[in-house]
Every structure is written in structure tokens, then in C-alpha cells.
XYZ file of C-alpha atoms in Angstrom:
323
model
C -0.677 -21.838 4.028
C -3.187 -22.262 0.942
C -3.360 -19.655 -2.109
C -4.943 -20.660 -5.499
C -3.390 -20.073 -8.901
C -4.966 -16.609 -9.530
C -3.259 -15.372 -6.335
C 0.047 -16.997 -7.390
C -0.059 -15.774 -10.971
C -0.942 -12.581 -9.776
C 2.234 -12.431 -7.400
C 4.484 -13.401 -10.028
C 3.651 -10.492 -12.254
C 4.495 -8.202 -9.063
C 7.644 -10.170 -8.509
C 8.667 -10.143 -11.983
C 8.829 -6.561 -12.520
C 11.686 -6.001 -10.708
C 13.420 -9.301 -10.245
C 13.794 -11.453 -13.186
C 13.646 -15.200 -12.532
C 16.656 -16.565 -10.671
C 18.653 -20.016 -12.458
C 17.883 -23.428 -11.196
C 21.434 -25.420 -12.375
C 22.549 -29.304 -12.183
C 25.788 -29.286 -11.122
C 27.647 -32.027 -12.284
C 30.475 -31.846 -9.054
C 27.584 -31.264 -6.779
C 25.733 -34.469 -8.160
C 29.082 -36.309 -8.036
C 29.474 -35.314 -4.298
C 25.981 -36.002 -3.067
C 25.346 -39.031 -5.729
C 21.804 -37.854 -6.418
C 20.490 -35.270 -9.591
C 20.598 -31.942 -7.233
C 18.963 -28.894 -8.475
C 20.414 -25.634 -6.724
C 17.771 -22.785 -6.651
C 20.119 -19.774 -6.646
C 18.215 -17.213 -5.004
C 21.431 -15.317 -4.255
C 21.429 -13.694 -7.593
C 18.221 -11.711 -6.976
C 18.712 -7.789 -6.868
C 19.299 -7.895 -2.982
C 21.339 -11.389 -2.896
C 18.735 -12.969 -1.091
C 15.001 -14.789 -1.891
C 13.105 -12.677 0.511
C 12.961 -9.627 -1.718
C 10.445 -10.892 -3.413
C 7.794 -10.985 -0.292
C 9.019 -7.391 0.409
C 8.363 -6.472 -3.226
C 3.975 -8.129 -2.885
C 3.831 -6.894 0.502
C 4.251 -3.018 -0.787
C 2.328 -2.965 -3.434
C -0.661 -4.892 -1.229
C -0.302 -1.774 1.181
C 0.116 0.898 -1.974
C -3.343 -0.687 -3.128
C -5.149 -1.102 -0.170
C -3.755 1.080 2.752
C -1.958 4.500 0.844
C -2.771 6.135 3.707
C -0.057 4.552 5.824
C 3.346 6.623 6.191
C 5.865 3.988 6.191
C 6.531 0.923 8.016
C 9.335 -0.833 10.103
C 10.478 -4.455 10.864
C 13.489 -5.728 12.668
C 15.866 -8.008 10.801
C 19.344 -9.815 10.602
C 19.955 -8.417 7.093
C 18.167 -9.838 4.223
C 14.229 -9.626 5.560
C 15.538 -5.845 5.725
C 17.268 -5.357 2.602
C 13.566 -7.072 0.960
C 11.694 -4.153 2.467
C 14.263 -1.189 1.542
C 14.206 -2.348 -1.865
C 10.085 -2.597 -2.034
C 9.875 0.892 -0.221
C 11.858 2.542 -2.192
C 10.285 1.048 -5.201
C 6.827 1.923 -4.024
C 7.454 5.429 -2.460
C 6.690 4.199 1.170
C 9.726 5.171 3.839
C 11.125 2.391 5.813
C 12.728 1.894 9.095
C 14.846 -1.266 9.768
C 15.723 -2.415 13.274
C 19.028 -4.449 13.398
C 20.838 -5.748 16.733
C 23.896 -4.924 18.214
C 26.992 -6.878 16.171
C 25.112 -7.252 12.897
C 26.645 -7.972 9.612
C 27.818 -4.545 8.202
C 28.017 -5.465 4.946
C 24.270 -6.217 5.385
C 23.797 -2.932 7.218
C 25.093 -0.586 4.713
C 23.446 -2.273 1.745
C 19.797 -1.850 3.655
C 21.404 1.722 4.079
C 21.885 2.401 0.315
C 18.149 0.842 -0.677
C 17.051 3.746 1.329
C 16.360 2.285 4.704
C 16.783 4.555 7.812
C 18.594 1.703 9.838
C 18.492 1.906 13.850
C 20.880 -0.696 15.816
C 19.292 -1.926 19.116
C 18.908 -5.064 21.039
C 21.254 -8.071 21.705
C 19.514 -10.427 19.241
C 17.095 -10.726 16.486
C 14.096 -11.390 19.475
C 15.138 -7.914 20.816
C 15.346 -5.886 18.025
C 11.863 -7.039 17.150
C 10.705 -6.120 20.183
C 12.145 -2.723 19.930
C 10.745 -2.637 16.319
C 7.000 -2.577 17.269
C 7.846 0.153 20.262
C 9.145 2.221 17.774
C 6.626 1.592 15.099
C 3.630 2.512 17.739
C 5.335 5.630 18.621
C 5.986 6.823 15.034
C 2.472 6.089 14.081
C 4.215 3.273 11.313
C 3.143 -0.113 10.091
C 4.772 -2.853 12.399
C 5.796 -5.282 9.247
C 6.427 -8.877 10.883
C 8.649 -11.410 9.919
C 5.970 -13.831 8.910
C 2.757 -12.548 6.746
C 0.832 -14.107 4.016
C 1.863 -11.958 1.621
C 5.763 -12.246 2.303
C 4.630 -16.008 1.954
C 2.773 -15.367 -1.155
C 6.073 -13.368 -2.870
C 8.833 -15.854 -2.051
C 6.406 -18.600 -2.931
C 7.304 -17.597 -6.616
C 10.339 -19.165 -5.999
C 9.278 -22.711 -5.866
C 6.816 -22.215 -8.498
C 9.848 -21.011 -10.765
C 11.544 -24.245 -9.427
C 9.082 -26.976 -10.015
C 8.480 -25.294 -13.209
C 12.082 -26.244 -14.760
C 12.505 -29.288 -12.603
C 8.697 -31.414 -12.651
C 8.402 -33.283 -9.876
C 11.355 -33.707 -7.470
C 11.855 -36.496 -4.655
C 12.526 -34.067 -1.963
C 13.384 -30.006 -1.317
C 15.837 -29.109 1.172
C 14.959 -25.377 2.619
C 16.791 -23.388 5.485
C 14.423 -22.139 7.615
C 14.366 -18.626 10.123
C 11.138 -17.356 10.481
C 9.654 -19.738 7.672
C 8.032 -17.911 4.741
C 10.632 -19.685 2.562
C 9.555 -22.907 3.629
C 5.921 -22.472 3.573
C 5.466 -20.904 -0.011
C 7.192 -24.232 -0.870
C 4.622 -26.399 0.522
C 2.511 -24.533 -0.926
C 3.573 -24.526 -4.452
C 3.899 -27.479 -3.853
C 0.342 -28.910 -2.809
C -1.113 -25.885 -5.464
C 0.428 -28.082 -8.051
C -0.545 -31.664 -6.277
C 3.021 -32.925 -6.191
C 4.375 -35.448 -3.576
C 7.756 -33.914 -3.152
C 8.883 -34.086 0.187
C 9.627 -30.588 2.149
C 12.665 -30.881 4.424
C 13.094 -27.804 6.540
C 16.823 -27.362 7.711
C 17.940 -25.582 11.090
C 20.919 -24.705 12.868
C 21.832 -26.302 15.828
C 22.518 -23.686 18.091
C 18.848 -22.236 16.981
C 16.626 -25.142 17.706
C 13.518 -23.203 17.930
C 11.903 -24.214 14.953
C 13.269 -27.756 15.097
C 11.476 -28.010 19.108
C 8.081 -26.401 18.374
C 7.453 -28.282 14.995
C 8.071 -31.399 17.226
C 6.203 -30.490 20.423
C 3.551 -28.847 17.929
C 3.350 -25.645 19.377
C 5.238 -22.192 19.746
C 8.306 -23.558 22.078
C 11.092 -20.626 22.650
C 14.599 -20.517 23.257
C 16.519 -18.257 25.656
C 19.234 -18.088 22.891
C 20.150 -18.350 19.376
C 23.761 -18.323 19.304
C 24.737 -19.530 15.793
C 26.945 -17.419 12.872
C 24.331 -18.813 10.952
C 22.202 -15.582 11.489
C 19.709 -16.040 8.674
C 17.891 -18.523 11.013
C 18.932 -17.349 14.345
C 15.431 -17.624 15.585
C 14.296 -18.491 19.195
C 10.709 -17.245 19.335
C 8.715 -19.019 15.988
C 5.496 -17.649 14.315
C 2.541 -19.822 15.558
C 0.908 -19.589 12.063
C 4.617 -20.635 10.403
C 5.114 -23.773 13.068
C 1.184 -25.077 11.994
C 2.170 -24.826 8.463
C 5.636 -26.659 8.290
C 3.914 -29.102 10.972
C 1.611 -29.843 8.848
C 3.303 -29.963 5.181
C 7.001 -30.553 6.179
C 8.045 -34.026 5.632
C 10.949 -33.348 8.644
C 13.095 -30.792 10.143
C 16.686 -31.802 9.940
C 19.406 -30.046 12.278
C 23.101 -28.977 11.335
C 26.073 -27.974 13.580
C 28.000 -25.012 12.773
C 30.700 -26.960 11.491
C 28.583 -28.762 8.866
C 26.831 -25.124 7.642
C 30.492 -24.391 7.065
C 31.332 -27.076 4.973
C 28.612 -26.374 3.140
C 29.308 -23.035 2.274
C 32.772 -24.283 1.109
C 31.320 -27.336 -0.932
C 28.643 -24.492 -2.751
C 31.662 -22.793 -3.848
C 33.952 -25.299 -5.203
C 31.096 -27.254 -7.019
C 29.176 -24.070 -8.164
C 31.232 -21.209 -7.925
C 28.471 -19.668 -6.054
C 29.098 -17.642 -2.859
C 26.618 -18.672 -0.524
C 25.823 -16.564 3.279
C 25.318 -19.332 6.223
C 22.297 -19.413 5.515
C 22.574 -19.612 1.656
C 24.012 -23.140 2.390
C 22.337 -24.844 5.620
C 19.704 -26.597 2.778
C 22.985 -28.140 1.300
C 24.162 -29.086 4.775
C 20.977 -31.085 5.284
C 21.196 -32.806 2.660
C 24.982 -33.763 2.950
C 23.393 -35.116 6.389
C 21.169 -37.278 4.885
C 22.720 -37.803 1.538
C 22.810 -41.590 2.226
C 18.643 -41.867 2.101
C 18.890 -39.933 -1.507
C 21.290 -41.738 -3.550
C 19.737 -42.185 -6.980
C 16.966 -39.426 -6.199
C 15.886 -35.735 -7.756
C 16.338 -33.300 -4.952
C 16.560 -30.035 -4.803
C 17.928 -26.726 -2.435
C 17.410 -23.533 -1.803
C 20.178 -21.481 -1.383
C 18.641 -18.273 -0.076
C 21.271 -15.644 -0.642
C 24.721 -14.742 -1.042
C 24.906 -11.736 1.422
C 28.507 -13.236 3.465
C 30.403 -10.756 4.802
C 34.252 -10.980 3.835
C 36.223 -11.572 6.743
C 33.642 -14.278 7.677
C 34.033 -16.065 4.402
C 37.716 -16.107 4.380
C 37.737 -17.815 7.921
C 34.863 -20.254 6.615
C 37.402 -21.350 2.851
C 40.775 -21.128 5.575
C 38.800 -24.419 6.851
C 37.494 -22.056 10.401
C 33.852 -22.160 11.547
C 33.567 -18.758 12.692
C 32.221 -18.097 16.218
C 28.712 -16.615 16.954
């Protein structure tokens, strides 16, 4: 997905009036461990715990500008794509309505509860409570929003333009990826500012969606997405997002549930950062493949922080928690 400087600039403003610029750190027991200069994007200290928030926050104020007369909108989520849109809604004055499925984080729930969000649980996965999402919306007379848009793209895209910013040119940029806005405002940013970092997208395992479309170049779904990694838990891809990271992404690399936990134990002990299992699947790629960077500038994304409590005292007790 292409955007020009203007558009970019202009995002960043909207961005920046609510969420300040999140820290990219060198972390000397992280560099130790991988044996490579690795910059950690810590998008878990945003005002939701999560990078998304800042597509939610362009996405409102697009449909403030050019659509006030529509009287709110609704999107299905796993937690953070949610908590993005609750915070923008409430910011802008537009009411929102978040779809979650059954078994959702409830730490995630309640926080899209107290941004405002009237918060309906249906479905047995993400796929389903999408579905349900756009019956709902059509009913209510509200905006469907999806999970992939150019101007969700355009928001978290200021991301990577605050990372390459601080960091110049890296070798490489490890990014978990659901639905793929993350990754695709990288490449972005990325070819805006004529760069030849590689863009690694990282998925789970047990949600090869992404992984098997980018490959067969096409939309190829899943019947499942059974991972505890829920931030990517996809198994129906965007068509738009799959010709983007087809086209820009260097790879997709693919992590078990065992390594996402690691990872989420290795983020904490080198950077005292709590990371969700999402937050740390970009470290868990490049753990995989840490024997092609040795020497190198890379860089991850960790998305967010959002980890419920139980599940992150089974992840440091050494357990990789079950779907």
C-alpha cells in the first residue's frame, strides 16, 4: 500500500495528539542473546497497550471529516483492534460497538468496556464474530469498520516512520502479523523513504493463514486458528493485505506456540517489558533465524502488552498455555 509524505505527515499530527511517540531501545541483554544490534519498537506503552490505536485514532477523525452523518460504527476483534476503536470513538464523539468471541481475554474485554465500547460476545472465533459484526452493523444502520482499511494502515504506519526515524536504515524488521495493517504501513514507510530494509512478517503456527496465501498468492483460508497467540489468530486474510506483504515482504517466517512463549519470557528478562503473545511473535522470528543476522541492525515490533495474568504466570512458570 502506497501513501506520499503529505498523507503521512498529516497522520502523524492526528496520531500525535493523543499518543505521544512510543521508545525504540537497544537492549544490551537482548543484543547479547540474539548477537545482532536489535532495536525493540515498544508499542505496548501506547495509551491502549497496543500499536493499533493509532489506525483507530485516523480512521475517526477521516469519518468525523467526511461522513458526520454516520451514527457509530462496529468491528469484531480479539482485543486490541477493539480497544483502538473505543479509544478513537470516544475521543471523537462517535458510539462504538465491539464484537468479541466466546472465551476472549477479559482483561481485554473490560478495558474496551471502560473506553466506552458497548461490547457484545458472539461467535466461536475471530472469523465468526466478524461475521456477526456486519449482521449487526446492517441492522443497526452502523458503519461495518473492517479489520484491514487504508486508513488503519495509514495510522499504525506512524509507527515505522517513528522507527526508521531514530534507527536510519536497518538490515531487516521483524513484524507479527493478524490481519496485516502493522506489516503493511511498514513496507510502506519503508519504500516512502527508499530504504532496502528487509520486511519479515511473523505468524503463528497454528494460524497459517497468512503464511499459505502469501505463498500460494492468493486469499487461502483455514478452517481453524487455534493458537493462544490470539493477536494473529487469523484464518480468512484480507485480499488487499496478502497483495501487499506479497509484494513488499521479504518472507513470512512461522513460530510454534512454544517458541512465542519463550519469547515472551526472553522480552521480559532482557527488557523488563511485558509483552501479550502477540507483543513477542516478531522476537520469536527472529530467535528463529537469529543465525542469518549475526553482526546485523534489526529491528521488532512488539505490538502490545495487553497479557492477561493467569496466562502470563503459566507462560514465566516455563508453560505454553493451551488455545
Amino acid at each position: 500500500m502506497q501513501f506520499d509524505g503529505e498523507e503521512l505527515e498529516w497522520a502523524t499530527d492526528v496520531v500525535g495528539r493523543l499518543v505521544p511517540p512510543t521508545p525504540q531501545y537497544v537492549w544490551p541483554l537482548l543484543a547479547n542473546r540474539v548477537g545482532a544490534e536489535v532495536w525493540v519498537k515498544h508499542e505496548n506503552h501506547t495509551p491502549t497497550g497496543a500499536f493499533k490505536v493509532r489506525g483507530g485514532l485516523v480512521y475517526a477523525e477521516r469519518l468525523r471529516r467526511q461522513r458526520p452523518g454516520v451514527k457509530g460504527i462496529i468491528s469484531a476483534t480479539r482485543g486490541n483492534h477493539g480497544q483502538s476503536l473505543a479509544f478513537a470513538g470516544r475521543a471523537a464523539g462517535i458510539d462504538v460497538t465491539i464484537v468479541v468471541p466466546t472465551g476472549n481475554s477479559p482483561d481485554k474485554n473490560a478495558a474496551m468496556r471502560g473506553f466506552g465500547a458497548e461490547l457484545i460476545v458472539q461467535g466461536h472465533d475471530f472469523q465468526a464474530a466478524r461475521e456477526h459484526a456486519s449482521a449487526i452493523g446492517a441492522e443497526r444502520g452502523l458503519e461495518t469498520v473492517p479489520s484491514y482499511h487504508r486508513d488503519l494502515v495509514l495510522g499504525v504506519a506512524t509507527y515505522a516512520r517513528e522507527l526508521f526515524g531514530a534507527a536510519g536504515e536497518l538490515d531487516a524488521v521483524y513484524v507479527p502479523v493478524g490481519m496485516g495493517s502493522g506489516i503493511s504501513g511498514v513496507i510502506g514507510v519503508r519504500d516512502l523513504l527508499g530504504l532496502r530494509t528487509e520486511v519479515i512478517g511473523v505468524v503463528a503456527e497454528q494460524a497459517p493463514a497468512t503464511a499459505l496465501s502469501v505463498a500460494a498468492g492468493r486469499v487461502v483460508a483455514t478452517d481453524a486458528a487455534e493458537t493462544f497467540i490470539d493477536g494473529v489468530a487469523c484464518r480468512v486474510p484480507d485480499e488487499e493485505a496478502i497483495s501487499v506483504i506479497g509484494a513488499g515482504a521479504a518472507r513470512i517466517v512461522t513460530i510454534g506456540e512454544d517458541e512465542a512463549a519463550e519469547a515472551m519470557r526472553v522480552l521480559l528478562t532482557t527488557t523488563h517489558n511485558v509483552a501479550e503473545p502477540g507483543g513477542a511473535l516478531a522476537l520469536a522470528g527472529l530467535l528463529a533465524e537469529r543465525s542469518g543476522t549475526s553482526g546485523k541492525r534489526v529491528a521488532v515490533i512488539q505490538t502490545g502488552g495487553n497479557v492477561d495474568a493467569d496466562l502470563l504466570l503459566g507462560v514465566l512458570a516455563g508453560h505454553t498455555p493451551a488455545a
